[in-house]
Amino acid sequence: MTSREQILAKVLSNQPNTQPLPLDLTTAFPAANPIAAFASVLTTIGGNFIEVNDYTDIKNYISEHFANQRIVSTLSELAEVSEQDWENQDPHSYANVDLAVISAHFGVAENAALWITENLMHQRAVPFICQQLAVVISKKDIVQTMHDAYERIGTSDYGFGSFIAGPSKTADIEQSLVLGAHGPKGMTIFALD
């Protein structure tokens, strides 16, 4: 037996006894109106929350605020305002994307995080390399807490997933908040009725 195997065997034989999880994992957060709570938190962390009735409202917003810019979207409903056949290219080719529009499985009211898996991104790099990120979510898909979020994810099978909350930011440099430090400079959430 090698020394590595001996060390691993000793670690394995000296494991602590397992403890049962607490029965109730709820928190005190639940808000009376999770949509309003999500919007409030998102605004606080630097994002924009826009309530829309349908995809026509989203197209109008994009046309007004992002005219003559490179726009990619994973949503077929937004095909007329976004670039076509952009998927499956070298991730470096997305460095000049001004706006990426994707959807999320659900959002979390307590921290304005959105659960997005690779099948909704089409390209892992896109939500992190674009200048502005917009995410479309149904209001009915906003859960209260991260406990609810992990319960909803459950044992789902996915290759890559990420919680994304607001534009990227840091306050490490002289304790000044900088948005867009290592990812999108801005994030807009379109909340569908």
Coordinates of N, CA, C and O in Angstrom, one line a residue:
M1 N 0.9 -1.2 0.0 CA 0.0 0.0 0.0 C 0.9 1.2 0.0 O 1.8 1.4 0.8
T2 N 0.7 2.2 -0.9 CA 1.5 3.4 -1.0 C 1.1 4.3 0.1 O 0.0 4.2 0.8
S3 N 1.9 5.3 0.4 CA 1.6 6.3 1.4 C 0.3 7.1 1.1 O -0.4 7.4 2.1
R4 N 0.1 7.3 -0.1 CA -1.1 8.0 -0.5 C -2.4 7.2 -0.1 O -3.3 7.7 0.5
E5 N -2.3 5.9 -0.5 CA -3.4 5.0 -0.1 C -3.6 4.9 1.4 O -4.7 4.8 1.9
Q6 N -2.5 4.8 2.1 CA -2.6 4.8 3.6 C -3.3 6.0 4.2 O -4.1 5.9 5.0
I7 N -2.9 7.2 3.7 CA -3.5 8.4 4.1 C -5.0 8.4 3.8 O -5.8 8.7 4.7
L8 N -5.4 8.1 2.6 CA -6.8 8.1 2.2 C -7.6 7.0 3.0 O -8.7 7.3 3.4
A9 N -7.0 5.9 3.3 CA -7.6 4.9 4.1 C -7.9 5.4 5.5 O -8.9 5.1 6.1
K10 N -6.9 6.1 6.1 CA -7.1 6.6 7.5 C -8.1 7.7 7.5 O -8.9 7.8 8.4
V11 N -8.2 8.6 6.4 CA -9.2 9.6 6.4 C -10.6 8.9 6.3 O -11.5 9.3 7.0
L12 N -10.7 7.9 5.4 CA -12.0 7.2 5.2 C -12.4 6.5 6.5 O -13.6 6.5 6.9
S13 N -11.5 6.0 7.3 CA -11.9 5.2 8.5 C -12.2 6.2 9.7 O -12.7 5.8 10.7
N14 N -11.9 7.5 9.6 CA -12.1 8.4 10.6 C -13.1 9.5 10.3 O -13.0 10.7 10.6
Q15 N -14.2 9.1 9.6 CA -15.2 10.0 9.2 C -16.2 10.2 10.4 O -16.4 9.3 11.2
P16 N -16.7 11.5 10.6 CA -17.7 11.7 11.7 C -19.0 11.0 11.3 O -19.3 10.7 10.2
N17 N -19.7 10.7 12.4 CA -21.1 10.1 12.2 C -22.0 11.1 11.4 O -21.9 12.3 11.7
T18 N -22.8 10.5 10.6 CA -23.7 11.4 9.8 C -24.8 11.9 10.8 O -25.2 11.3 11.7
Q19 N -25.3 13.1 10.5 CA -26.3 13.8 11.3 C -27.5 14.0 10.4 O -27.3 14.4 9.2
P20 N -28.7 13.8 10.9 CA -29.9 14.1 10.1 C -30.0 15.6 9.8 O -29.7 16.4 10.7
L21 N -30.6 15.9 8.7 CA -30.8 17.4 8.4 C -32.0 17.8 9.2 O -32.9 17.0 9.6
P22 N -32.1 19.1 9.5 CA -33.2 19.6 10.2 C -34.5 19.4 9.4 O -34.4 19.5 8.1
L23 N -35.6 19.2 10.0 CA -36.8 19.0 9.3 C -37.3 20.2 8.5 O -37.8 20.1 7.4
D24 N -37.2 21.3 9.1 CA -37.7 22.6 8.6 C -36.6 23.5 8.1 O -35.9 24.0 8.9
L25 N -36.4 23.6 6.8 CA -35.4 24.5 6.3 C -35.9 25.8 5.8 O -35.3 26.5 5.0
T26 N -37.1 26.2 6.2 CA -37.6 27.5 5.7 C -36.9 28.7 6.5 O -36.3 28.5 7.5
T27 N -37.0 29.8 5.9 CA -36.4 31.0 6.5 C -37.5 32.0 6.7 O -38.6 31.8 6.4
A28 N -37.1 33.1 7.4 CA -38.1 34.1 7.7 C -38.3 35.1 6.6 O -39.1 36.0 6.8
F29 N -37.7 34.9 5.4 CA -37.8 35.9 4.4 C -39.2 36.0 3.7 O -39.6 37.2 3.4
P30 N -39.9 35.0 3.5 CA -41.0 35.1 2.5 C -41.8 36.4 2.6 O -42.2 36.9 3.6
A31 N -41.8 37.0 1.4 CA -42.5 38.3 1.2 C -43.9 38.1 0.8 O -44.3 37.2 0.1
A32 N -44.7 39.1 1.2 CA -46.1 39.1 0.8 C -46.3 39.1 -0.7 O -47.1 38.5 -1.3
N33 N -45.4 39.9 -1.4 CA -45.4 40.0 -2.8 C -44.0 39.6 -3.4 O -43.1 40.5 -3.4
P34 N -43.7 38.4 -3.8 CA -42.4 38.0 -4.2 C -41.9 38.8 -5.4 O -40.7 39.0 -5.6
I35 N -42.9 39.2 -6.3 CA -42.5 39.9 -7.5 C -41.9 41.3 -7.1 O -40.9 41.7 -7.6
A36 N -42.6 42.0 -6.2 CA -42.2 43.3 -5.7 C -40.8 43.2 -5.0 O -40.0 44.0 -5.1
A37 N -40.7 42.1 -4.2 CA -39.4 41.9 -3.5 C -38.3 41.6 -4.5 O -37.2 42.2 -4.3
F38 N -38.5 40.8 -5.5 CA -37.5 40.5 -6.5 C -37.1 41.9 -7.2 O -35.9 42.1 -7.3
A39 N -38.1 42.7 -7.6 CA -37.8 43.9 -8.3 C -37.0 44.9 -7.4 O -36.1 45.5 -7.8
S40 N -37.4 44.9 -6.1 CA -36.7 45.8 -5.1 C -35.2 45.4 -5.0 O -34.3 46.2 -5.0
V41 N -35.0 44.1 -4.8 CA -33.6 43.6 -4.6 C -32.8 43.8 -5.9 O -31.7 44.3 -5.8
L42 N -33.4 43.5 -7.0 CA -32.7 43.7 -8.3 C -32.3 45.1 -8.5 O -31.1 45.4 -8.9
T43 N -33.2 46.0 -8.2 CA -32.9 47.5 -8.4 C -31.7 47.9 -7.4 O -30.8 48.6 -7.8
T44 N -31.8 47.3 -6.2 CA -30.7 47.7 -5.2 C -29.4 47.2 -5.7 O -28.4 47.8 -5.4
I45 N -29.3 46.0 -6.4 CA -28.0 45.5 -6.8 C -27.6 46.0 -8.2 O -26.6 45.5 -8.7
G46 N -28.3 47.0 -8.7 CA -27.9 47.6 -10.0 C -28.6 47.1 -11.2 O -28.2 47.6 -12.3
G47 N -29.6 46.3 -11.1 CA -30.3 45.8 -12.3 C -31.6 46.6 -12.6 O -32.0 47.5 -11.8
N48 N -32.2 46.4 -13.7 CA -33.5 47.0 -14.1 C -34.6 46.0 -14.2 O -34.4 44.9 -14.8
F49 N -35.7 46.3 -13.6 CA -36.9 45.4 -13.6 C -38.0 46.0 -14.5 O -38.4 47.1 -14.1
I50 N -38.3 45.4 -15.6 CA -39.4 45.9 -16.5 C -40.5 44.9 -16.6 O -40.3 43.8 -17.1
E51 N -41.7 45.3 -16.2 CA -42.8 44.5 -16.4 C -43.4 44.6 -17.8 O -43.5 45.8 -18.3
V52 N -43.6 43.5 -18.5 CA -44.1 43.6 -19.9 C -45.3 42.7 -20.0 O -45.5 41.7 -19.3
N53 N -46.1 43.0 -21.0 CA -47.3 42.2 -21.3 C -47.0 41.0 -22.2 O -47.6 39.9 -22.1
D54 N -46.1 41.2 -23.1 CA -45.8 40.2 -24.1 C -44.5 40.5 -24.8 O -43.8 41.5 -24.5
Y55 N -44.1 39.7 -25.8 CA -42.8 39.8 -26.5 C -42.8 41.1 -27.3 O -41.7 41.6 -27.6
T56 N -43.9 41.6 -27.7 CA -44.0 42.8 -28.5 C -43.4 44.0 -27.7 O -42.6 44.8 -28.2
D57 N -43.8 44.0 -26.4 CA -43.2 45.1 -25.5 C -41.7 44.9 -25.4 O -41.0 45.9 -25.4
I58 N -41.2 43.7 -25.3 CA -39.8 43.5 -25.2 C -39.1 44.0 -26.5 O -38.1 44.7 -26.5
K59 N -39.6 43.6 -27.7 CA -39.1 44.0 -29.0 C -39.0 45.5 -29.1 O -38.0 46.1 -29.5
N60 N -40.1 46.2 -28.6 CA -40.1 47.7 -28.7 C -39.1 48.3 -27.8 O -38.4 49.2 -28.2
Y61 N -38.9 47.7 -26.6 CA -37.9 48.2 -25.7 C -36.5 48.0 -26.3 O -35.7 49.0 -26.3
I62 N -36.2 46.9 -26.8 CA -34.9 46.6 -27.4 C -34.7 47.5 -28.6 O -33.6 48.1 -28.7
S63 N -35.7 47.7 -29.5 CA -35.5 48.6 -30.6 C -35.2 50.0 -30.2 O -34.4 50.7 -30.9
E64 N -35.9 50.4 -29.1 CA -35.7 51.8 -28.7 C -34.3 52.0 -28.0 O -33.7 53.1 -28.1
H65 N -33.9 51.1 -27.1 CA -32.7 51.3 -26.3 C -31.4 50.7 -26.9 O -30.3 51.0 -26.4
F66 N -31.5 49.8 -27.9 CA -30.3 49.1 -28.4 C -30.3 49.1 -29.9 O -29.8 48.2 -30.5
A67 N -30.8 50.2 -30.5 CA -30.8 50.3 -32.0 C -29.3 50.3 -32.5 O -28.4 50.8 -31.9
N68 N -29.1 49.6 -33.6 CA -27.8 49.6 -34.3 C -26.7 49.0 -33.4 O -25.6 49.4 -33.5
Q69 N -27.1 48.0 -32.6 CA -26.1 47.3 -31.8 C -26.1 45.8 -32.1 O -27.1 45.3 -32.6
R70 N -25.1 45.1 -31.7 CA -25.1 43.6 -31.9 C -25.9 43.0 -30.8 O -25.6 43.0 -29.6
I71 N -27.0 42.3 -31.2 CA -27.9 41.7 -30.3 C -28.1 40.2 -30.6 O -28.3 39.9 -31.8
V72 N -27.9 39.4 -29.6 CA -28.1 37.9 -29.8 C -29.2 37.5 -28.9 O -29.3 38.1 -27.8
S73 N -30.0 36.6 -29.3 CA -31.1 36.1 -28.4 C -31.3 34.6 -28.6 O -31.2 34.1 -29.7
T74 N -31.6 33.9 -27.5 CA -31.9 32.5 -27.6 C -33.4 32.3 -27.8 O -33.9 31.2 -27.9
L75 N -34.2 33.4 -27.8 CA -35.6 33.3 -27.9 C -36.1 33.5 -29.3 O -35.9 34.6 -29.9
S76 N -36.8 32.6 -29.9 CA -37.3 32.7 -31.3 C -38.3 33.9 -31.4 O -38.4 34.5 -32.5
E77 N -39.0 34.2 -30.3 CA -39.9 35.4 -30.4 C -39.3 36.7 -30.6 O -39.9 37.7 -31.0
L78 N -37.9 36.8 -30.4 CA -37.2 38.0 -30.6 C -36.3 37.9 -31.9 O -35.4 38.8 -32.0
A79 N -36.6 37.0 -32.8 CA -35.8 36.8 -34.0 C -35.7 38.1 -34.8 O -34.6 38.4 -35.4
E80 N -36.7 38.9 -34.9 CA -36.7 40.0 -35.8 C -35.9 41.2 -35.3 O -35.5 42.1 -36.0
V81 N -35.5 41.2 -34.0 CA -34.6 42.2 -33.4 C -33.2 41.7 -33.0 O -32.4 42.4 -32.4
S82 N -32.9 40.4 -33.4 CA -31.6 39.9 -33.0 C -31.0 39.2 -34.2 O -31.6 38.8 -35.1
E83 N -29.7 39.0 -34.0 CA -28.8 38.3 -35.0 C -29.3 36.8 -35.1 O -29.6 36.2 -34.2
Q84 N -29.2 36.3 -36.3 CA -29.6 34.9 -36.6 C -28.3 34.1 -36.8 O -27.3 34.6 -37.2
D85 N -28.4 32.8 -36.5 CA -27.3 31.8 -36.7 C -26.0 32.2 -36.0 O -24.9 32.0 -36.5
W86 N -26.2 32.7 -34.8 CA -25.0 33.1 -34.0 C -24.5 32.0 -33.1 O -23.3 32.1 -32.6
E87 N -25.3 31.0 -32.9 CA -24.9 29.9 -31.9 C -23.8 29.1 -32.5 O -23.5 29.1 -33.7
N88 N -23.1 28.3 -31.6 CA -22.1 27.3 -32.0 C -20.9 27.9 -32.7 O -20.4 27.3 -33.7
Q89 N -20.5 29.1 -32.4 CA -19.3 29.7 -32.9 C -18.3 29.7 -31.8 O -18.5 29.4 -30.7
D90 N -17.1 30.1 -32.2 CA -16.0 30.2 -31.2 C -16.4 31.2 -30.1 O -16.9 32.3 -30.5
P91 N -16.4 30.9 -28.8 CA -16.8 31.9 -27.8 C -16.2 33.2 -27.9 O -16.8 34.2 -27.5
H92 N -15.0 33.3 -28.5 CA -14.3 34.6 -28.6 C -15.1 35.5 -29.5 O -15.0 36.8 -29.5
S93 N -15.9 35.0 -30.4 CA -16.7 35.8 -31.4 C -17.8 36.6 -30.7 O -18.4 37.4 -31.3
Y94 N -18.1 36.2 -29.5 CA -19.2 37.0 -28.7 C -18.6 38.1 -27.9 O -19.4 38.8 -27.2
A95 N -17.4 38.4 -28.0 CA -16.8 39.5 -27.2 C -17.4 40.9 -27.5 O -17.4 41.8 -26.7
N96 N -17.9 41.0 -28.7 CA -18.5 42.3 -29.1 C -20.0 42.3 -29.1 O -20.7 43.2 -29.7
V97 N -20.7 41.4 -28.4 CA -22.1 41.4 -28.2 C -22.5 42.5 -27.3 O -22.1 42.6 -26.2
D98 N -23.4 43.4 -27.8 CA -23.8 44.5 -27.0 C -24.9 44.1 -26.0 O -25.0 44.5 -24.9
L99 N -25.9 43.3 -26.5 CA -27.0 42.8 -25.7 C -27.2 41.3 -26.0 O -27.4 40.9 -27.2
A100 N -27.3 40.5 -24.9 CA -27.7 39.1 -25.1 C -29.1 39.0 -24.3 O -29.2 39.5 -23.2
V101 N -30.0 38.4 -25.0 CA -31.3 38.2 -24.4 C -31.6 36.7 -24.3 O -31.6 36.0 -25.3
I102 N -31.8 36.2 -23.0 CA -32.0 34.8 -22.8 C -33.2 34.7 -21.8 O -33.7 35.7 -21.4
S103 N -33.6 33.5 -21.5 CA -34.6 33.3 -20.6 C -34.1 32.5 -19.4 O -33.0 32.0 -19.4
A104 N -34.8 32.5 -18.3 CA -34.4 31.8 -17.0 C -35.5 30.8 -16.7 O -36.7 30.9 -17.0
H105 N -35.1 29.7 -16.0 CA -36.0 28.8 -15.5 C -36.9 29.4 -14.4 O -38.1 29.2 -14.4
F106 N -36.3 30.1 -13.5 CA -37.0 30.8 -12.4 C -36.1 31.8 -11.8 O -34.9 31.8 -12.0
G107 N -36.7 32.7 -11.0 CA -36.0 33.7 -10.2 C -36.2 33.5 -8.7 O -37.2 32.9 -8.3
V108 N -35.4 34.2 -7.9 CA -35.5 34.0 -6.5 C -35.7 35.4 -5.9 O -34.8 36.3 -6.0
A109 N -36.8 35.6 -5.2 CA -37.1 37.0 -4.6 C -36.1 37.5 -3.6 O -35.8 38.7 -3.6
E110 N -35.6 36.6 -2.7 CA -34.7 37.1 -1.7 C -33.4 37.7 -2.1 O -32.8 38.6 -1.4
N111 N -32.9 37.3 -3.3 CA -31.6 37.9 -3.8 C -31.6 38.3 -5.3 O -30.6 38.6 -5.8
A112 N -32.8 38.2 -5.9 CA -32.9 38.5 -7.3 C -32.0 37.7 -8.2 O -31.7 38.1 -9.3
A113 N -31.7 36.5 -7.8 CA -30.9 35.6 -8.6 C -31.8 34.8 -9.6 O -33.0 34.6 -9.3
L114 N -31.3 34.5 -10.8 CA -32.0 33.7 -11.8 C -31.3 32.4 -12.0 O -30.0 32.4 -12.2
W115 N -32.0 31.3 -12.1 CA -31.4 30.0 -12.4 C -31.5 29.8 -13.9 O -32.6 29.8 -14.5
I116 N -30.3 29.7 -14.5 CA -30.2 29.5 -15.9 C -29.2 28.4 -16.2 O -28.1 28.3 -15.7
T117 N -29.7 27.4 -17.0 CA -28.9 26.3 -17.4 C -28.4 26.5 -18.8 O -28.9 27.3 -19.6
E118 N -27.4 25.6 -19.2 CA -26.8 25.8 -20.5 C -27.8 25.7 -21.7 O -27.6 26.4 -22.7
N119 N -28.8 24.9 -21.5 CA -29.8 24.7 -22.6 C -30.5 26.0 -22.9 O -31.0 26.2 -24.0
L120 N -30.6 26.9 -21.9 CA -31.2 28.2 -22.2 C -30.2 29.3 -22.6 O -30.6 30.3 -23.2
M121 N -28.9 29.0 -22.4 CA -27.9 30.0 -22.8 C -27.4 29.7 -24.3 O -27.0 30.7 -24.9
H122 N -27.5 28.5 -24.7 CA -27.0 28.1 -26.0 C -25.4 28.1 -26.1 O -24.8 27.3 -26.8
Q123 N -24.8 29.0 -25.4 CA -23.4 29.2 -25.3 C -23.0 29.6 -23.9 O -23.5 30.7 -23.5
R124 N -22.3 28.9 -23.2 CA -21.9 29.2 -21.8 C -21.4 30.6 -21.6 O -21.6 31.3 -20.6
A125 N -20.6 31.1 -22.6 CA -19.9 32.3 -22.4 C -20.8 33.6 -22.6 O -20.5 34.6 -22.0
V126 N -21.9 33.4 -23.3 CA -22.7 34.6 -23.7 C -23.2 35.4 -22.5 O -23.0 36.6 -22.6
P127 N -23.8 34.8 -21.5 CA -24.3 35.7 -20.4 C -23.2 36.4 -19.6 O -23.5 37.3 -18.9
F128 N -22.0 36.0 -19.8 CA -20.9 36.5 -19.0 C -20.0 37.4 -19.8 O -19.2 38.2 -19.2
I129 N -20.0 37.3 -21.1 CA -19.1 38.1 -22.0 C -19.8 39.3 -22.6 O -19.2 40.3 -23.0
C130 N -21.1 39.3 -22.7 CA -21.9 40.4 -23.3 C -21.8 41.7 -22.5 O -21.5 41.7 -21.3
Q131 N -22.0 42.8 -23.2 CA -22.0 44.1 -22.5 C -23.2 44.3 -21.6 O -23.1 44.9 -20.5
Q132 N -24.4 43.9 -22.1 CA -25.6 44.1 -21.4 C -26.3 42.7 -21.5 O -26.3 42.1 -22.5
L133 N -26.9 42.3 -20.4 CA -27.7 41.0 -20.3 C -29.1 41.3 -20.0 O -29.4 42.0 -19.1
A134 N -30.0 40.7 -20.8 CA -31.4 40.8 -20.5 C -32.0 39.4 -20.4 O -31.6 38.5 -21.1
V135 N -32.8 39.2 -19.4 CA -33.4 37.9 -19.1 C -34.9 38.0 -19.1 O -35.4 38.9 -18.4
V136 N -35.6 37.1 -19.7 CA -37.0 37.1 -19.8 C -37.5 36.0 -18.8 O -37.0 34.9 -18.8
I137 N -38.4 36.4 -17.9 CA -38.9 35.4 -16.9 C -40.4 35.7 -16.7 O -40.9 36.8 -16.8
S138 N -41.1 34.6 -16.5 CA -42.5 34.7 -16.2 C -42.7 35.1 -14.7 O -42.0 34.5 -13.8
K139 N -43.6 36.0 -14.4 CA -43.8 36.4 -13.0 C -44.1 35.2 -12.1 O -43.8 35.1 -10.9
K140 N -44.9 34.2 -12.7 CA -45.3 33.0 -11.9 C -44.1 32.2 -11.5 O -44.2 31.3 -10.7
D141 N -42.9 32.4 -12.1 CA -41.7 31.6 -11.9 C -40.7 32.3 -10.9 O -39.5 32.0 -11.0
I142 N -41.2 33.1 -10.1 CA -40.4 33.8 -9.1 C -40.7 33.1 -7.7 O -41.8 33.2 -7.2
V143 N -39.7 32.4 -7.2 CA -39.9 31.7 -5.9 C -39.4 32.7 -4.8 O -38.6 33.6 -5.0
Q144 N -39.7 32.3 -3.5 CA -39.4 33.2 -2.4 C -37.9 33.2 -2.0 O -37.3 34.2 -2.0
T145 N -37.3 32.0 -1.7 CA -36.0 31.9 -1.2 C -35.1 30.9 -1.9 O -35.6 30.1 -2.8
M146 N -33.8 30.9 -1.6 CA -32.9 29.9 -2.2 C -33.2 28.5 -1.7 O -33.0 27.6 -2.5
H147 N -33.8 28.4 -0.6 CA -34.3 27.0 -0.2 C -35.3 26.5 -1.2 O -35.3 25.4 -1.6
D148 N -36.3 27.4 -1.5 CA -37.3 27.1 -2.6 C -36.6 26.8 -3.9 O -37.0 25.9 -4.6
A149 N -35.6 27.5 -4.2 CA -34.9 27.4 -5.5 C -34.2 26.0 -5.6 O -34.4 25.3 -6.6
Y150 N -33.5 25.6 -4.5 CA -32.8 24.3 -4.6 C -33.8 23.2 -4.5 O -33.6 22.1 -5.1
E151 N -35.0 23.4 -3.8 CA -36.0 22.4 -3.9 C -36.6 22.2 -5.3 O -36.9 21.1 -5.7
R152 N -36.7 23.3 -6.0 CA -37.2 23.3 -7.3 C -36.2 22.7 -8.3 O -36.6 21.9 -9.2
I153 N -34.9 22.9 -8.1 CA -33.9 22.3 -9.0 C -33.9 20.8 -8.7 O -33.8 20.0 -9.6
G154 N -34.0 20.4 -7.4 CA -34.1 19.0 -7.0 C -32.9 18.2 -7.6 O -31.7 18.6 -7.5
T155 N -33.2 17.1 -8.2 CA -32.2 16.3 -8.8 C -32.2 16.4 -10.3 O -31.9 15.4 -11.0
S156 N -32.5 17.6 -10.8 CA -32.5 17.8 -12.3 C -31.2 17.4 -12.9 O -30.1 17.6 -12.3
D157 N -31.2 17.0 -14.1 CA -30.0 16.6 -14.8 C -29.7 17.7 -15.8 O -30.4 18.0 -16.7
Y158 N -28.6 18.4 -15.6 CA -28.1 19.5 -16.4 C -26.6 19.5 -16.5 O -26.0 19.1 -15.5
G159 N -26.1 19.9 -17.6 CA -24.6 19.9 -17.7 C -24.0 21.1 -17.0 O -23.0 21.0 -16.3
F160 N -24.5 22.3 -17.2 CA -24.0 23.5 -16.6 C -25.2 24.4 -16.2 O -26.1 24.5 -17.0
G161 N -25.1 25.0 -15.1 CA -26.1 25.9 -14.6 C -25.5 26.9 -13.7 O -24.4 26.7 -13.1
S162 N -26.2 28.1 -13.6 CA -25.6 29.2 -12.9 C -26.8 30.0 -12.3 O -27.8 30.3 -13.0
F163 N -26.6 30.5 -11.1 CA -27.5 31.6 -10.6 C -26.8 32.9 -11.0 O -25.6 33.1 -10.7
I164 N -27.5 33.8 -11.6 CA -27.0 35.1 -12.0 C -27.9 36.1 -11.4 O -29.1 36.1 -11.5
A165 N -27.2 37.1 -10.7 CA -28.0 38.1 -10.0 C -27.3 39.5 -10.3 O -26.2 39.8 -9.9
G166 N -28.0 40.3 -11.1 CA -27.6 41.7 -11.4 C -26.4 41.7 -12.3 O -25.8 40.7 -12.6
P167 N -26.0 43.0 -12.6 CA -24.7 43.1 -13.4 C -23.5 42.7 -12.5 O -23.6 42.7 -11.3
S168 N -22.4 42.4 -13.2 CA -21.2 42.1 -12.4 C -20.8 43.3 -11.6 O -21.0 44.4 -12.1
K169 N -20.2 43.1 -10.5 CA -19.7 44.2 -9.7 C -18.6 43.8 -8.8 O -18.4 42.6 -8.5
T170 N -17.9 44.8 -8.3 CA -16.9 44.6 -7.3 C -16.7 45.9 -6.5 O -17.0 47.0 -7.0
A171 N -16.3 45.8 -5.3 CA -16.0 46.9 -4.4 C -14.6 46.8 -3.8 O -14.3 47.4 -2.8
D172 N -13.8 46.0 -4.4 CA -12.5 45.7 -3.9 C -11.5 46.9 -4.0 O -10.6 47.0 -3.2
I173 N -11.7 47.6 -5.1 CA -10.7 48.7 -5.4 C -11.1 49.9 -4.6 O -12.2 50.6 -4.9
E174 N -10.4 50.3 -3.6 CA -10.6 51.4 -2.8 C -12.1 51.5 -2.2 O -12.6 52.5 -2.0
Q175 N -12.7 50.3 -2.1 CA -14.0 50.2 -1.6 C -15.0 51.0 -2.3 O -16.0 51.5 -1.7
S176 N -14.8 51.2 -3.6 CA -15.8 51.9 -4.5 C -16.5 50.9 -5.3 O -15.8 50.0 -6.0
L177 N -17.8 50.9 -5.4 CA -18.6 50.0 -6.2 C -18.4 50.3 -7.7 O -18.6 51.4 -8.2
V178 N -18.0 49.2 -8.4 CA -17.8 49.3 -9.8 C -18.7 48.2 -10.5 O -18.6 47.1 -10.2
L179 N -19.6 48.7 -11.4 CA -20.5 47.8 -12.1 C -19.8 47.4 -13.4 O -19.1 48.2 -14.0
G180 N -20.0 46.1 -13.8 CA -19.4 45.7 -15.1 C -18.0 45.4 -14.9 O -17.2 45.4 -15.9
A181 N -17.5 45.0 -13.8 CA -16.1 44.8 -13.5 C -15.6 43.5 -14.2 O -14.5 43.5 -14.7
H182 N -16.4 42.5 -14.3 CA -15.9 41.2 -14.9 C -17.0 40.5 -15.6 O -17.0 39.3 -15.6
G183 N -17.9 41.2 -16.1 CA -19.1 40.6 -16.8 C -19.9 41.7 -17.3 O -19.5 42.9 -17.5
P184 N -21.2 41.5 -17.6 CA -22.1 42.5 -18.1 C -22.2 43.8 -17.2 O -22.1 43.7 -16.0
K185 N -22.2 44.9 -17.9 CA -22.2 46.2 -17.3 C -23.6 46.5 -16.7 O -23.8 47.3 -15.9
G186 N -24.6 45.9 -17.3 CA -26.0 46.1 -16.9 C -26.8 44.8 -17.1 O -26.5 44.0 -17.9
M187 N -27.9 44.7 -16.3 CA -28.8 43.6 -16.4 C -30.2 44.1 -16.4 O -30.6 44.8 -15.5
T188 N -31.0 43.6 -17.3 CA -32.4 44.0 -17.4 C -33.2 42.7 -17.3 O -33.0 41.8 -18.0
I189 N -34.2 42.7 -16.4 CA -35.2 41.6 -16.3 C -36.5 42.0 -16.9 O -37.1 43.0 -16.5
F190 N -37.0 41.3 -17.9 CA -38.3 41.5 -18.5 C -39.2 40.5 -17.8 O -39.1 39.2 -18.0
A191 N -40.1 40.9 -17.0 CA -41.1 40.1 -16.3 C -42.4 40.0 -17.0 O -43.1 41.0 -17.1
L192 N -42.7 38.8 -17.6 CA -43.9 38.6 -18.3 C -45.1 38.3 -17.4 O -44.9 37.5 -16.4
D193 N -46.3 38.8 -17.7 CA -47.5 38.4 -16.9 C -47.8 37.0 -17.1 O -47.5 36.4 -18.1

